[in-house]
Coordinates of C-alpha atoms in Angstrom, one line a residue:
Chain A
X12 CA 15.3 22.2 1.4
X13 CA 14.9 18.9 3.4
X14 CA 18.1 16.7 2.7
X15 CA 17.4 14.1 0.3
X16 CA 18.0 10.9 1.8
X17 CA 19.8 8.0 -0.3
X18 CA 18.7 4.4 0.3
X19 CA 20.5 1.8 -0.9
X20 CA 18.3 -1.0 -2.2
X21 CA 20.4 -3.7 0.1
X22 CA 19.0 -0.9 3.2
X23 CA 15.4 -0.6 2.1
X24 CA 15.3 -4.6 1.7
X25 CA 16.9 -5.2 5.4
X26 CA 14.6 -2.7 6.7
X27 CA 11.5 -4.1 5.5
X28 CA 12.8 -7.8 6.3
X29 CA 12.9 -6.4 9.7
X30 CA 9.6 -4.8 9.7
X31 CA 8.3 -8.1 8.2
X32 CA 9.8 -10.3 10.8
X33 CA 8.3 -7.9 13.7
X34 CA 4.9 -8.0 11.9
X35 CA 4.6 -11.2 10.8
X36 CA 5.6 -13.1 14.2
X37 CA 2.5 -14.5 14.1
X38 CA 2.8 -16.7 11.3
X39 CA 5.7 -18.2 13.3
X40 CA 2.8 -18.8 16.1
X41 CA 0.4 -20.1 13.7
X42 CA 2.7 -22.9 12.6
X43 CA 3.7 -23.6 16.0
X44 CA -0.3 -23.9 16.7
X45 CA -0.7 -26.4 13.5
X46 CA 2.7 -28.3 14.3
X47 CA 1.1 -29.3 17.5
X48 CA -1.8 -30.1 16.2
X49 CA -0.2 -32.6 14.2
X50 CA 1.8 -34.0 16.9
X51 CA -1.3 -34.3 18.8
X52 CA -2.8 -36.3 15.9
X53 CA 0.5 -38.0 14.8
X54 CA 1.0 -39.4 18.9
X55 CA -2.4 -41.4 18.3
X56 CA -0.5 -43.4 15.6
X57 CA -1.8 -41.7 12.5
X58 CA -0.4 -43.8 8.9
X59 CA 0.0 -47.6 8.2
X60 CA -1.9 -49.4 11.5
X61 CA -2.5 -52.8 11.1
X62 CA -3.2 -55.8 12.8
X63 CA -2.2 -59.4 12.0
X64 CA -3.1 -62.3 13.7
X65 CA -2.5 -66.0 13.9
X66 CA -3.7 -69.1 16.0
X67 CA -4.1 -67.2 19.2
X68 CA -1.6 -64.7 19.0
X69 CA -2.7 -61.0 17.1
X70 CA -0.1 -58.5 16.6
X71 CA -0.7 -55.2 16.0
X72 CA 1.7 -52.8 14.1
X73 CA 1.3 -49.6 14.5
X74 CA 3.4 -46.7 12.8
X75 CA 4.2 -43.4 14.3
X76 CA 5.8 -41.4 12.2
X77 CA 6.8 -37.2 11.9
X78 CA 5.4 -37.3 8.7
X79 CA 2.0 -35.4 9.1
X80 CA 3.5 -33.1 11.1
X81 CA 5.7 -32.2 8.0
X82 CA 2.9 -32.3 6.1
X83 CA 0.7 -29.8 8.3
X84 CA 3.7 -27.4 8.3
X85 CA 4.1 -27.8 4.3
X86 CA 0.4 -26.6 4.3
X87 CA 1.0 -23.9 6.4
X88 CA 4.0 -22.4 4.8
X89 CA 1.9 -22.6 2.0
X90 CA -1.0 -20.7 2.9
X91 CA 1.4 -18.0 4.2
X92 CA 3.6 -17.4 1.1
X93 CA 0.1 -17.0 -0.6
X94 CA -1.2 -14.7 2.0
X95 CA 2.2 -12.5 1.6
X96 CA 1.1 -11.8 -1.8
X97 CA -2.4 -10.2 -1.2
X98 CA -3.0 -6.9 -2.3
X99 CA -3.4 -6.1 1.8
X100 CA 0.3 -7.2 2.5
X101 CA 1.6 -6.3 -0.8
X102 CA 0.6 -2.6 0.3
X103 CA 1.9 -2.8 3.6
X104 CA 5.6 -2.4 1.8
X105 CA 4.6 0.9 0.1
X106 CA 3.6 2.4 3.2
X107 CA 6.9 3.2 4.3
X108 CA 10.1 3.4 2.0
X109 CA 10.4 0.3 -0.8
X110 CA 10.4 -0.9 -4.4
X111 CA 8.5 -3.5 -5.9
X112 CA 12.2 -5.6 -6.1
X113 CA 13.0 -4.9 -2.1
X114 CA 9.6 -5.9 -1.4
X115 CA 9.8 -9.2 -2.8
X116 CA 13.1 -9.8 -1.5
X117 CA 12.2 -8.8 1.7
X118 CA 9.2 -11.6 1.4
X119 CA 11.8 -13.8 -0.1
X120 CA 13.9 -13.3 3.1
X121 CA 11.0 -13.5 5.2
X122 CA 9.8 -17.2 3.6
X123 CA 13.2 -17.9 4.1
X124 CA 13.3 -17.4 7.5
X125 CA 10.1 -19.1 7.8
X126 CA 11.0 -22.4 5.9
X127 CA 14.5 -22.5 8.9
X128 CA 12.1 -22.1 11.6
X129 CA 9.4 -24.4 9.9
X130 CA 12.5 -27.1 9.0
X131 CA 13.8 -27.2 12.2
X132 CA 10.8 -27.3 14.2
X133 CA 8.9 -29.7 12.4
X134 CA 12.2 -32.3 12.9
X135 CA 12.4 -31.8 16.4
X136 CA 8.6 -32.0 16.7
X137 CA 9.2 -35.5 15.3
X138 CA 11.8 -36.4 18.2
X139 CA 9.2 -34.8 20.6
X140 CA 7.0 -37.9 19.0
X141 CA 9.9 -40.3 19.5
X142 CA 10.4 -39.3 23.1
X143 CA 6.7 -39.5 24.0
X144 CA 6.5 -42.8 22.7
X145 CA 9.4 -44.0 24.3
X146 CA 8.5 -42.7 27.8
X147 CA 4.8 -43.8 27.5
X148 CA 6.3 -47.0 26.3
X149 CA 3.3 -46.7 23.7
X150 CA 1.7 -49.8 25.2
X151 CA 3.7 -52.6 23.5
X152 CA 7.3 -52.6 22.4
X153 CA 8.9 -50.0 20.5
X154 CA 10.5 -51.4 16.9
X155 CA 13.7 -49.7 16.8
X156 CA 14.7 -49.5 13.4
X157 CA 14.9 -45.6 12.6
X158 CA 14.0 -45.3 16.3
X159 CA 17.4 -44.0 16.9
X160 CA 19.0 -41.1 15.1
X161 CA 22.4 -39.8 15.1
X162 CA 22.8 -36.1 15.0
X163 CA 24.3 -35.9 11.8
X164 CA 20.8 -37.8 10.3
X165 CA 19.0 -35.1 12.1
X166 CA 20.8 -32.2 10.8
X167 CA 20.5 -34.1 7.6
X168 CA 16.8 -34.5 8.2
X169 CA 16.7 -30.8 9.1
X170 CA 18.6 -29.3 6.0
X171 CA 16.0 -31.7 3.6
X172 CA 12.9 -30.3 5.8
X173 CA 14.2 -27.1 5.2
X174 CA 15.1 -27.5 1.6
X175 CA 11.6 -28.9 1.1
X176 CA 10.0 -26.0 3.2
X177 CA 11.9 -23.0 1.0
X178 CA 10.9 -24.6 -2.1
X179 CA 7.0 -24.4 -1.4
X180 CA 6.6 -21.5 -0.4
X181 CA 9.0 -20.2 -3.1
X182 CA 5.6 -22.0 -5.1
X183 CA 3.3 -20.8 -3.1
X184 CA 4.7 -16.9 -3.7
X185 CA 5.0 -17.7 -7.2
X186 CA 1.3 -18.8 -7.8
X187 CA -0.4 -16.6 -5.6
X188 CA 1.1 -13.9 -7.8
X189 CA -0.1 -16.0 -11.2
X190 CA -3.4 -15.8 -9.8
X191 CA -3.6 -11.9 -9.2
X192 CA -2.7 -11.2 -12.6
X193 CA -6.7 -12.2 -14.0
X194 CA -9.7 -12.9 -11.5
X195 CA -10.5 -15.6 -13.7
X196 CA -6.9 -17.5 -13.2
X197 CA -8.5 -17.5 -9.2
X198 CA -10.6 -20.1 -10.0
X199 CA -8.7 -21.4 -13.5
X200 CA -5.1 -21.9 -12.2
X201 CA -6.1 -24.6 -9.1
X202 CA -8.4 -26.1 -11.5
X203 CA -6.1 -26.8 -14.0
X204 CA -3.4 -27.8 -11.2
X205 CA -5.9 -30.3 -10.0
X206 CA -7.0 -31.3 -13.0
X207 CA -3.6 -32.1 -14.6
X208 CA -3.0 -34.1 -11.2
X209 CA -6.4 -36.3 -12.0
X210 CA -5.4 -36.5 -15.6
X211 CA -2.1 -38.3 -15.0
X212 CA -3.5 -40.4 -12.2
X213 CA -5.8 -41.9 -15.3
X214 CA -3.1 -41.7 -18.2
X215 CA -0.1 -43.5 -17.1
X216 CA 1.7 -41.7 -20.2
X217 CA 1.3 -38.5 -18.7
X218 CA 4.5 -38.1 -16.1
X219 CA 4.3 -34.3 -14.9
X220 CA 4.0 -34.7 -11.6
X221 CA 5.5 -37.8 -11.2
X222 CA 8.4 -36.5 -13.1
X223 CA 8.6 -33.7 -10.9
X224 CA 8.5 -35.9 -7.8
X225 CA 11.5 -37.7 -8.8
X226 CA 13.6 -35.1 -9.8
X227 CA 13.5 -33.5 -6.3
X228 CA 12.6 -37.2 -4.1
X229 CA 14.5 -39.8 -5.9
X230 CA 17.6 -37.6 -5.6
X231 CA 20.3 -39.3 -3.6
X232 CA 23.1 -36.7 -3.4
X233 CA 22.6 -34.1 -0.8
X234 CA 24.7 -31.9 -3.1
X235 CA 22.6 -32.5 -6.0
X236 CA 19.4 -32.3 -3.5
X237 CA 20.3 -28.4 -2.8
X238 CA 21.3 -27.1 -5.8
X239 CA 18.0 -28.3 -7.4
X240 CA 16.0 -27.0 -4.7
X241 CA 18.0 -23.6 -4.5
X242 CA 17.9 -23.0 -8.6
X243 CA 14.2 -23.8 -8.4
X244 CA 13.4 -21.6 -5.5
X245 CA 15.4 -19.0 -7.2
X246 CA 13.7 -19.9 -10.7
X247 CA 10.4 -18.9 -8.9
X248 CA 11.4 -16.2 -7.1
X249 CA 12.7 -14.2 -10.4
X250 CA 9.3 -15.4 -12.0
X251 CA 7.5 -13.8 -8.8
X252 CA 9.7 -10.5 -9.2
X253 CA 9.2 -10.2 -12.5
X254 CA 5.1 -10.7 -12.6
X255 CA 4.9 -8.2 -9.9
X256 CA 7.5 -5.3 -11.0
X257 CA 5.3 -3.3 -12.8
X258 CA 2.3 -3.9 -10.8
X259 CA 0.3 -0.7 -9.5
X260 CA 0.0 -0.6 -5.4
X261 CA -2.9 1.2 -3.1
Chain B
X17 CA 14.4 23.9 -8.3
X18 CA 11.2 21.8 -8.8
X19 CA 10.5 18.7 -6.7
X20 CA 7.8 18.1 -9.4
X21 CA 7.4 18.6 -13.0
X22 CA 4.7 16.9 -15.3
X23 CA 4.5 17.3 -19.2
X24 CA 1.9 16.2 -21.2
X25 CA 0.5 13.9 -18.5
X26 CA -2.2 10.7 -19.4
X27 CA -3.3 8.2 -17.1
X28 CA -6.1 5.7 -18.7
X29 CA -7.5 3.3 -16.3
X30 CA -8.7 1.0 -19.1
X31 CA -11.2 3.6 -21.3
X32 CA -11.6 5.8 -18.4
X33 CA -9.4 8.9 -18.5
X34 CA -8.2 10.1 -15.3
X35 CA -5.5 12.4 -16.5
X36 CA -5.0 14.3 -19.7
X37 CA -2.1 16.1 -21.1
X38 CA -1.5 17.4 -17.6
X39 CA 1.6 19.6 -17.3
X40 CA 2.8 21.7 -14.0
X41 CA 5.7 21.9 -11.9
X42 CA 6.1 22.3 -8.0
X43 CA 8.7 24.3 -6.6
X44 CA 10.5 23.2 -3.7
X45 CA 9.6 23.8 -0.4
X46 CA 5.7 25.1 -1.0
X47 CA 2.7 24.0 0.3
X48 CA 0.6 23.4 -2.7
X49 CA -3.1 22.6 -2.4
X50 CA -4.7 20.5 -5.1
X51 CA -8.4 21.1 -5.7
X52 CA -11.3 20.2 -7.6
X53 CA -14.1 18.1 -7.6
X54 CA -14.8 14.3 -7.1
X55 CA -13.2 12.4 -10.2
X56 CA -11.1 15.4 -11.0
X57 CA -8.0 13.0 -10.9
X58 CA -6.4 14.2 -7.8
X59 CA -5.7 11.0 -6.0
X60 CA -4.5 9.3 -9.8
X61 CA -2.1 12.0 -10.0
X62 CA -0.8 11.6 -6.4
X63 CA -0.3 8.3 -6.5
X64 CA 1.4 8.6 -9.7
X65 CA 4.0 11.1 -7.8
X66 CA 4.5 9.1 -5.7
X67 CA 5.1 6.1 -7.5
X68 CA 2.4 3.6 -7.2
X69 CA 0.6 4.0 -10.3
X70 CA 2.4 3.9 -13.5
X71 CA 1.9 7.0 -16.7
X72 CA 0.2 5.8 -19.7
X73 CA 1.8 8.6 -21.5
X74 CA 3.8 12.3 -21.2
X75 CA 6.3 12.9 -18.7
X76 CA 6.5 13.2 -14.9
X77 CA 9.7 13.9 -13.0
X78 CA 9.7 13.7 -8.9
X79 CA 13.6 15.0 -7.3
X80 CA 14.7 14.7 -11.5
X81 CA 13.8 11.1 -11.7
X82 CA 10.6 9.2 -12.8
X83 CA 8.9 8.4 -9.8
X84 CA 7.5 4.5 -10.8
X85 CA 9.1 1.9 -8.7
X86 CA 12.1 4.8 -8.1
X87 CA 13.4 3.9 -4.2
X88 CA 15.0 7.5 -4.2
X89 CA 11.9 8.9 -4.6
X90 CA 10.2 6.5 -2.1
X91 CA 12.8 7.5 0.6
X92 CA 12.1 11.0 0.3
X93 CA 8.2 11.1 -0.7
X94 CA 5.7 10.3 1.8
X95 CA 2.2 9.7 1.1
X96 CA -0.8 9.9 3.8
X97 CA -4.3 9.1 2.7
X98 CA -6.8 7.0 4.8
X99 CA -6.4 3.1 3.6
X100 CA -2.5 3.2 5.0
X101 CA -2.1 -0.5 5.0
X102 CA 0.1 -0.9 8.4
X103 CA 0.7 -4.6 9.4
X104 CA -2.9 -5.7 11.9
X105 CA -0.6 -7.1 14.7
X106 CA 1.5 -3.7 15.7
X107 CA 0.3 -1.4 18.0
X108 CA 0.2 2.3 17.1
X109 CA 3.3 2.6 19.9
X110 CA 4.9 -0.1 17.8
X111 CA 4.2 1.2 14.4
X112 CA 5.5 4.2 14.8
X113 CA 9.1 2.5 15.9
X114 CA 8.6 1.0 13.2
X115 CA 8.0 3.9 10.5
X116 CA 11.0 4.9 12.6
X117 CA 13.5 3.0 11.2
X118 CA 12.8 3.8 7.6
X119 CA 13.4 7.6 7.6
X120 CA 17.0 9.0 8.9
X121 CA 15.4 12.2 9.0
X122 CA 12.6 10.8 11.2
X123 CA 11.4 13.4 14.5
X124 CA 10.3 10.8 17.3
X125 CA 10.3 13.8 19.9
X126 CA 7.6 15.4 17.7
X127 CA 6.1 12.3 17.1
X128 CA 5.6 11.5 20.3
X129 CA 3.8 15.3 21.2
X130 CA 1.9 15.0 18.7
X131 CA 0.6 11.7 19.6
X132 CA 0.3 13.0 23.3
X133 CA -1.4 16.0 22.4
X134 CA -4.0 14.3 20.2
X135 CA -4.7 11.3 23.3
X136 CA -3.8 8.7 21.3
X137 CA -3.5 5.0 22.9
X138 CA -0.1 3.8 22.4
X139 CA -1.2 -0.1 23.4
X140 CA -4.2 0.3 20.6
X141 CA -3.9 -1.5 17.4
X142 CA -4.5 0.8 14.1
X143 CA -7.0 -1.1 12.9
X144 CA -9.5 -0.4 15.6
X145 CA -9.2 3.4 15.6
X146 CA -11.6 5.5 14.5
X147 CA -11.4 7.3 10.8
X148 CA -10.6 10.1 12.5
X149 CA -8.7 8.8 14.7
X150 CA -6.5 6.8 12.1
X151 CA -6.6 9.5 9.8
X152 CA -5.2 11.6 13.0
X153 CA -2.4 9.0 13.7
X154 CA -1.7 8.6 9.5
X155 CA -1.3 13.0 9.9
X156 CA 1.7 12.3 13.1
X157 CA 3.2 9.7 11.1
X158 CA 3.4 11.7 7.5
X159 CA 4.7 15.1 9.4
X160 CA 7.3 13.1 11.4
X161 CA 8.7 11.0 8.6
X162 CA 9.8 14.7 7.8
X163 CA 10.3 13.7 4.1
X164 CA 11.4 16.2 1.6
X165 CA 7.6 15.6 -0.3
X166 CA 5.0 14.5 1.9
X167 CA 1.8 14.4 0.1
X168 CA -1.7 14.2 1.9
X169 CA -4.3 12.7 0.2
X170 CA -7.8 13.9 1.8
X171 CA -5.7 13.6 5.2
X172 CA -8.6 14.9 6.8
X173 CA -11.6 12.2 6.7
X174 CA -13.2 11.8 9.8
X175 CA -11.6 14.2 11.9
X176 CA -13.6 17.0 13.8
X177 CA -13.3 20.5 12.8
X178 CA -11.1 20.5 15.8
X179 CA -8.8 18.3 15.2
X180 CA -8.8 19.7 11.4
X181 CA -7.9 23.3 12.8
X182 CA -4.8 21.5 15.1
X183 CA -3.7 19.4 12.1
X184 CA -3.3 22.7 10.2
X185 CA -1.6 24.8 12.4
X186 CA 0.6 22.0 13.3
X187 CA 1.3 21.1 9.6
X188 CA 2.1 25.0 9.5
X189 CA 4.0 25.3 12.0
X190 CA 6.4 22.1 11.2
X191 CA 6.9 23.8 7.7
X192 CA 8.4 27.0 9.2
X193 CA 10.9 24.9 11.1
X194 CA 11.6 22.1 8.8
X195 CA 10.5 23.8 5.2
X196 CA 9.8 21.1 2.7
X197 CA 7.5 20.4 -0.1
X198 CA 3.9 19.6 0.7
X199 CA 0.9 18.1 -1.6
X200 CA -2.1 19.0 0.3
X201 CA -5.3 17.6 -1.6
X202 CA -8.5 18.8 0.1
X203 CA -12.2 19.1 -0.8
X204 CA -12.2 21.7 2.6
X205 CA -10.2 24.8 0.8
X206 CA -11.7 26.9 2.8
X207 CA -10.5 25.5 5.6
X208 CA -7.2 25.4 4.1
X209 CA -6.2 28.2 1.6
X210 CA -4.7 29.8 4.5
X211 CA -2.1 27.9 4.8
X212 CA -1.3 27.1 0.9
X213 CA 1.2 29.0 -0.8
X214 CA -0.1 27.6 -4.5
X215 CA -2.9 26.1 -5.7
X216 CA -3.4 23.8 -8.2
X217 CA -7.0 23.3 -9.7
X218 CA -7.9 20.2 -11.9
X219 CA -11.1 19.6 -14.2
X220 CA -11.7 16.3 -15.6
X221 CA -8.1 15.2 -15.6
X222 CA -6.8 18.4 -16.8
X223 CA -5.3 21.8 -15.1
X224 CA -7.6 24.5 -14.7
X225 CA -5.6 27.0 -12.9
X226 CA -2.3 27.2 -10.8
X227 CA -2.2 30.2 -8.9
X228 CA -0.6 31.3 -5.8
X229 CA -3.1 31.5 -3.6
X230 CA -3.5 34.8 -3.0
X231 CA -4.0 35.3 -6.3
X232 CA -6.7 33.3 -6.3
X233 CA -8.7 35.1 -4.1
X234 CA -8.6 38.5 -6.4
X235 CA -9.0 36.2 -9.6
X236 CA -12.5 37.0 -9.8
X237 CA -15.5 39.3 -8.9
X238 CA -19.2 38.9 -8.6
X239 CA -21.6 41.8 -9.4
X240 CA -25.1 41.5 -8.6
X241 CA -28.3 43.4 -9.4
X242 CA -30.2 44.6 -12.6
X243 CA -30.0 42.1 -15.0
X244 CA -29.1 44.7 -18.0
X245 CA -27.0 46.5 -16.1
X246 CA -25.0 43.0 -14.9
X247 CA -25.2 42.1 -18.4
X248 CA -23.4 45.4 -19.9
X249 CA -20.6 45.5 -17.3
X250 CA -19.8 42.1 -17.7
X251 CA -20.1 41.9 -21.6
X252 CA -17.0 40.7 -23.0
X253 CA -15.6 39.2 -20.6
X254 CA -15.2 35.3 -18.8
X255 CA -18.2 34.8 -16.9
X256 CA -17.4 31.7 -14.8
X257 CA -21.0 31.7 -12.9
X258 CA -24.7 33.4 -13.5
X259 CA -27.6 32.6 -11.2
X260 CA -30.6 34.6 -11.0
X261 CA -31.9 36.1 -7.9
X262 CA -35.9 36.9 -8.1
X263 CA -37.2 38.5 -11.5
X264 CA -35.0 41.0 -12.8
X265 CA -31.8 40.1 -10.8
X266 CA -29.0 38.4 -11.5
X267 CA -25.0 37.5 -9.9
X268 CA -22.6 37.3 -12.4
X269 CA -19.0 36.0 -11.6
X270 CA -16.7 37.0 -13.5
X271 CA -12.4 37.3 -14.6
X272 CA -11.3 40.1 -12.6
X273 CA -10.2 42.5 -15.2
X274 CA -11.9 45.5 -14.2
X275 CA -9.8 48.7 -13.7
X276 CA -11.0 50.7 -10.3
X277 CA -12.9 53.1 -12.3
X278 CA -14.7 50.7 -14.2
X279 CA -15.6 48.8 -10.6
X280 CA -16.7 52.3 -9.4
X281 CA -18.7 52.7 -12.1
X282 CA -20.2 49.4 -11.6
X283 CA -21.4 50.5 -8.2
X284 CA -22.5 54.0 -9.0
X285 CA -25.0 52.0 -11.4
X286 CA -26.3 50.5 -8.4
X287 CA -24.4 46.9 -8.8
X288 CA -23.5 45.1 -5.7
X289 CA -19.8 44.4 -6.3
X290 CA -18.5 41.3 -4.4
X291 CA -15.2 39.3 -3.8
X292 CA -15.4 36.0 -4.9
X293 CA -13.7 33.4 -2.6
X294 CA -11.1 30.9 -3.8
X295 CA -13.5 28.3 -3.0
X296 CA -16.4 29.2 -4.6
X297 CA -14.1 30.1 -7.8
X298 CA -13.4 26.8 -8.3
X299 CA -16.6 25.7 -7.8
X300 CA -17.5 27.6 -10.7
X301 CA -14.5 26.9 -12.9
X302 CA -15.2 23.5 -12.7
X303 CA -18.7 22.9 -12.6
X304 CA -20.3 21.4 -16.2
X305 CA -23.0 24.3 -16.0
X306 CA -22.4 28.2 -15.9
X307 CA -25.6 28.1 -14.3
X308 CA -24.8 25.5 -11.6
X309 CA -27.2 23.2 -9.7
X310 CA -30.0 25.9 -10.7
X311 CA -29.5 25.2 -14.4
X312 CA -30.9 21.7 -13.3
X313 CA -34.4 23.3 -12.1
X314 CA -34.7 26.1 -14.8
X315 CA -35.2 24.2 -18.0
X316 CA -36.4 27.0 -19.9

């Protein structure tokens, strides 16, 4: 008889997170692809340009700001915790020795990894837009109010991108699994995600969104900041593992 | 000890029954052959074994345990069929350092002549091979993994008879050196009763025979000629298949209980006595129709 073999579920998981991160590298390319997309549109001076003018003299303000690039990576990290939970990928873990729970942490660790690299990048792609700006002088003079950053704002600004990054795709997991569970919720779940959004935007007595906003945004203590973010994630994560533990694969 | 057992086994994909009350047990280190037509319920059960698909009802056991979501039996089961979903952006060279890492019992040296022997491209990505070719490269990376069950699900789709006849001797030959417990589910049993210790026949979601294989073969007997005459040996006894052949003549295929005398007999009454093959037994013990595909034209 062939030796049974005993895997621990901590070795299956760091197995697969390895296989992942060898599969996967290129949603780490893709996001470096979008990131620079939005720097490219972010150098042209993408939010708040205006121009004021008096007697002879007209000033025009214009804002550069990391922003979009933020945003463009939030939408990728987005579209690739949902693509991690397609029936394709989902079967890639059965292929080769897993669970259904070492799967999904393995995916968990993956998104994790993801959301550092995505984080981190996307901050220093925002320095990348303060340096061009300062070396092309940007054609007029540079305001310098938030111009300037210490490292220990960066870092800051890193963790929060981070943070920020973990939590949606810990979402984006979450719902692409909601939306396997009925073909109809494919179509029924975004609709009544962007319906609810339109309805508050007409009720003002309405505050789900907006509620949710401010729990996470209007949060002042870093300490605070994390732990909401991390018992979310996690809060999402458990709801992912338990929607897909008895699921049937291939 | 049995690497397999199954009571009273049901799997219902919505009203559709794929398995009924199914019960059997596979013995360690055998190569077991399941058989039967399309729709029979081979792959259902399969992928039940090996823990994708979960029982409606009854009870399966793979290495003592149930198999669903089990990572013991995941570590020790591997499954081959042809939709292996193996991540787009590796390259067969790649993928099978990767498959590496998951099985401590893993053969890279074999892997590696296999793969030479069979000209695969190590730089080629799986998803541009071939069917045969990917079911060839699926076949290195199943008999490699050297798990104590390794099941093949049709393992053979697309490959040419050639490759077919090197896949069995070389799943043949890896047995002998490294015995282990192998699922081997085939439409081709002709091709592949040599090599099967047991087979195990299912009808409709249900067990129609599991026999050793050899025992298989002597199962049952065909007697043609005279119509009466067919008709008087045979009375009594299972007939599994009837066709006629021209007027008066008939091939009956029946339970091999004749004693020697009684087969003599049989010929001395001018009856054409002829061995049945495994194959075209269990054609006939699980077609709808003891008359077969004829029974269709003759509607009399």
């Amino acid at each position: 008889m062939m030796s049974l073999t005993e895997t621990s579920l901590w070795d299956a998981v760091k197995k697969q997170y390895v296989f992942k991160l060898q599969s996967y590298a290129n949603f780490f390319v893709s996001l470096v692809i979008v990131q620079l997309v939005a720097l490219l549109f972010s150098a042209g001076g993408m939010a708040g340009t205006s121009g004021i003018g008096w007697n002879n003299i007209l000033v025009e303000v214009k804002l550069y700001s990391g922003t979009g690039i933020f945003i463009f990576t939030v939408l990728c990290t987005l579209a690739n915790s949902v693509i991690l939970t397609l029936p394709f990928y989902r079967n890639i873990d059965f292929s080769f020795v897993g669970s259904r729970l070492s799967g999904n942490m393995a995916n968990i660790g993956f998104l994790v990894t993801a959301g550092l690299f995505g984080g981190i990048t996307a901050t220093l792609g925002s320095i990348l837009l303060r340096n061009i700006h300062y070396y092309t002088g940007g054609g007029g003079e540079i305001l310098k109010s938030f111009f300037m950053i210490t490292p220990g704002e960066l870092v800051t600004g890193m963790a929060v991108a981070v943070l920020y990054l973990i939590l949606f795709s810990a979402a984006g997991y979450f719902a692409g699994l909601v939306v396997q569970l009925h073909r109809s919720l494919l179509v029924l779940f975004p609709a009544l995600i962007v319906g609810l959004i339109f309805y508050e935007a007409a009720n003002e007595q309405i505050r789900i969104f907006s509620r949710l906003i401010e729990f996470f945004v209007f949060e002042r203590s870093p300490f605070h900041f994390s732990l909401k973010i991390i018992l979310s994630a996690s809060l999402l994560w458990i709801g992912a593992i338990l929607l897909s533990n008895r699921k049937e694969v291939r | 000890m049995n690497v397999i057992e199954c009571r009273g086994l049901s799997k219902r994909f919505g009203r559709t029954v794929a398995l009924h009350d199914l019960s059997f047990s596979i013995k360690e280190n055998t190569i077991t052959g399941l058989v039967g037509p399309n729709g029979a319920g081979k792959t259902t059960l399969l992928k039940i074994a090996a823990g994708f698909l979960r029982k409606t009802a009854g009870e399966i056991k793979v290495f003592s345990s149930p198999p669903f979501n089990n990572l013991k039996v995941s570590a020790n089961t591997f499954f081959v069929d042809d939709n292996m979903a193996l991540p787009a952006t590796l390259n067969l060279s790649e993928t099978l350092d990767a498959a590496r890492r998951f099985y401590p019992n893993w053969d890279h040296r074999l892997a590696l002549r296999l793969f030479d022997y069979f000209s695969l491209n190590p730089r080629q990505l799986h998803k541009n091979l071939s069917k045969g070719m990917k079911s060839t490269f699926n076949m290195i990376v199943g008999l490699s993994a050297r798990c104590a069950l390794t099941i093949f699900d049709e393992p053979t789709v697309g490959m040419d008879a050639a490759v077919r006849k090197d896949f069995y001797r070389a799943l043949l030959q890896d047995y002998l050196q490294h015995p282990r417990t192998i699922i081997f589910s085939s439409h081709l049993l002709k091709e592949i009763e040599d090599i099967l210790e047991e087979v195990l026949l299912l009808r409709e979601g249900q067990k129609r025979l599991h026999l050793p294989a050899d025992q298989l073969r002597e199962y049952a007997v065909g007697l043609r000629g005279e119509e009466d005459t067919v008709k008087r040996f045979t009375a009594g006894k299972e007939i599994y298949r009837r066709e006629q052949f021209g007027k008066n003549s008939i091939f009956a295929a029946v339970r091999n209980s004749f004693t020697k005398t009684e087969l003599q007999e049989a010929c001395a009454a001018g009856l054409e006595v002829l061995p049945v093959s495994a194959e075209d037994l269990c054609i006939y013990l699980t077609s709808r129709s003891r008359g077969g595909i004829d029974d269709v034209f003759n509607r009399n």
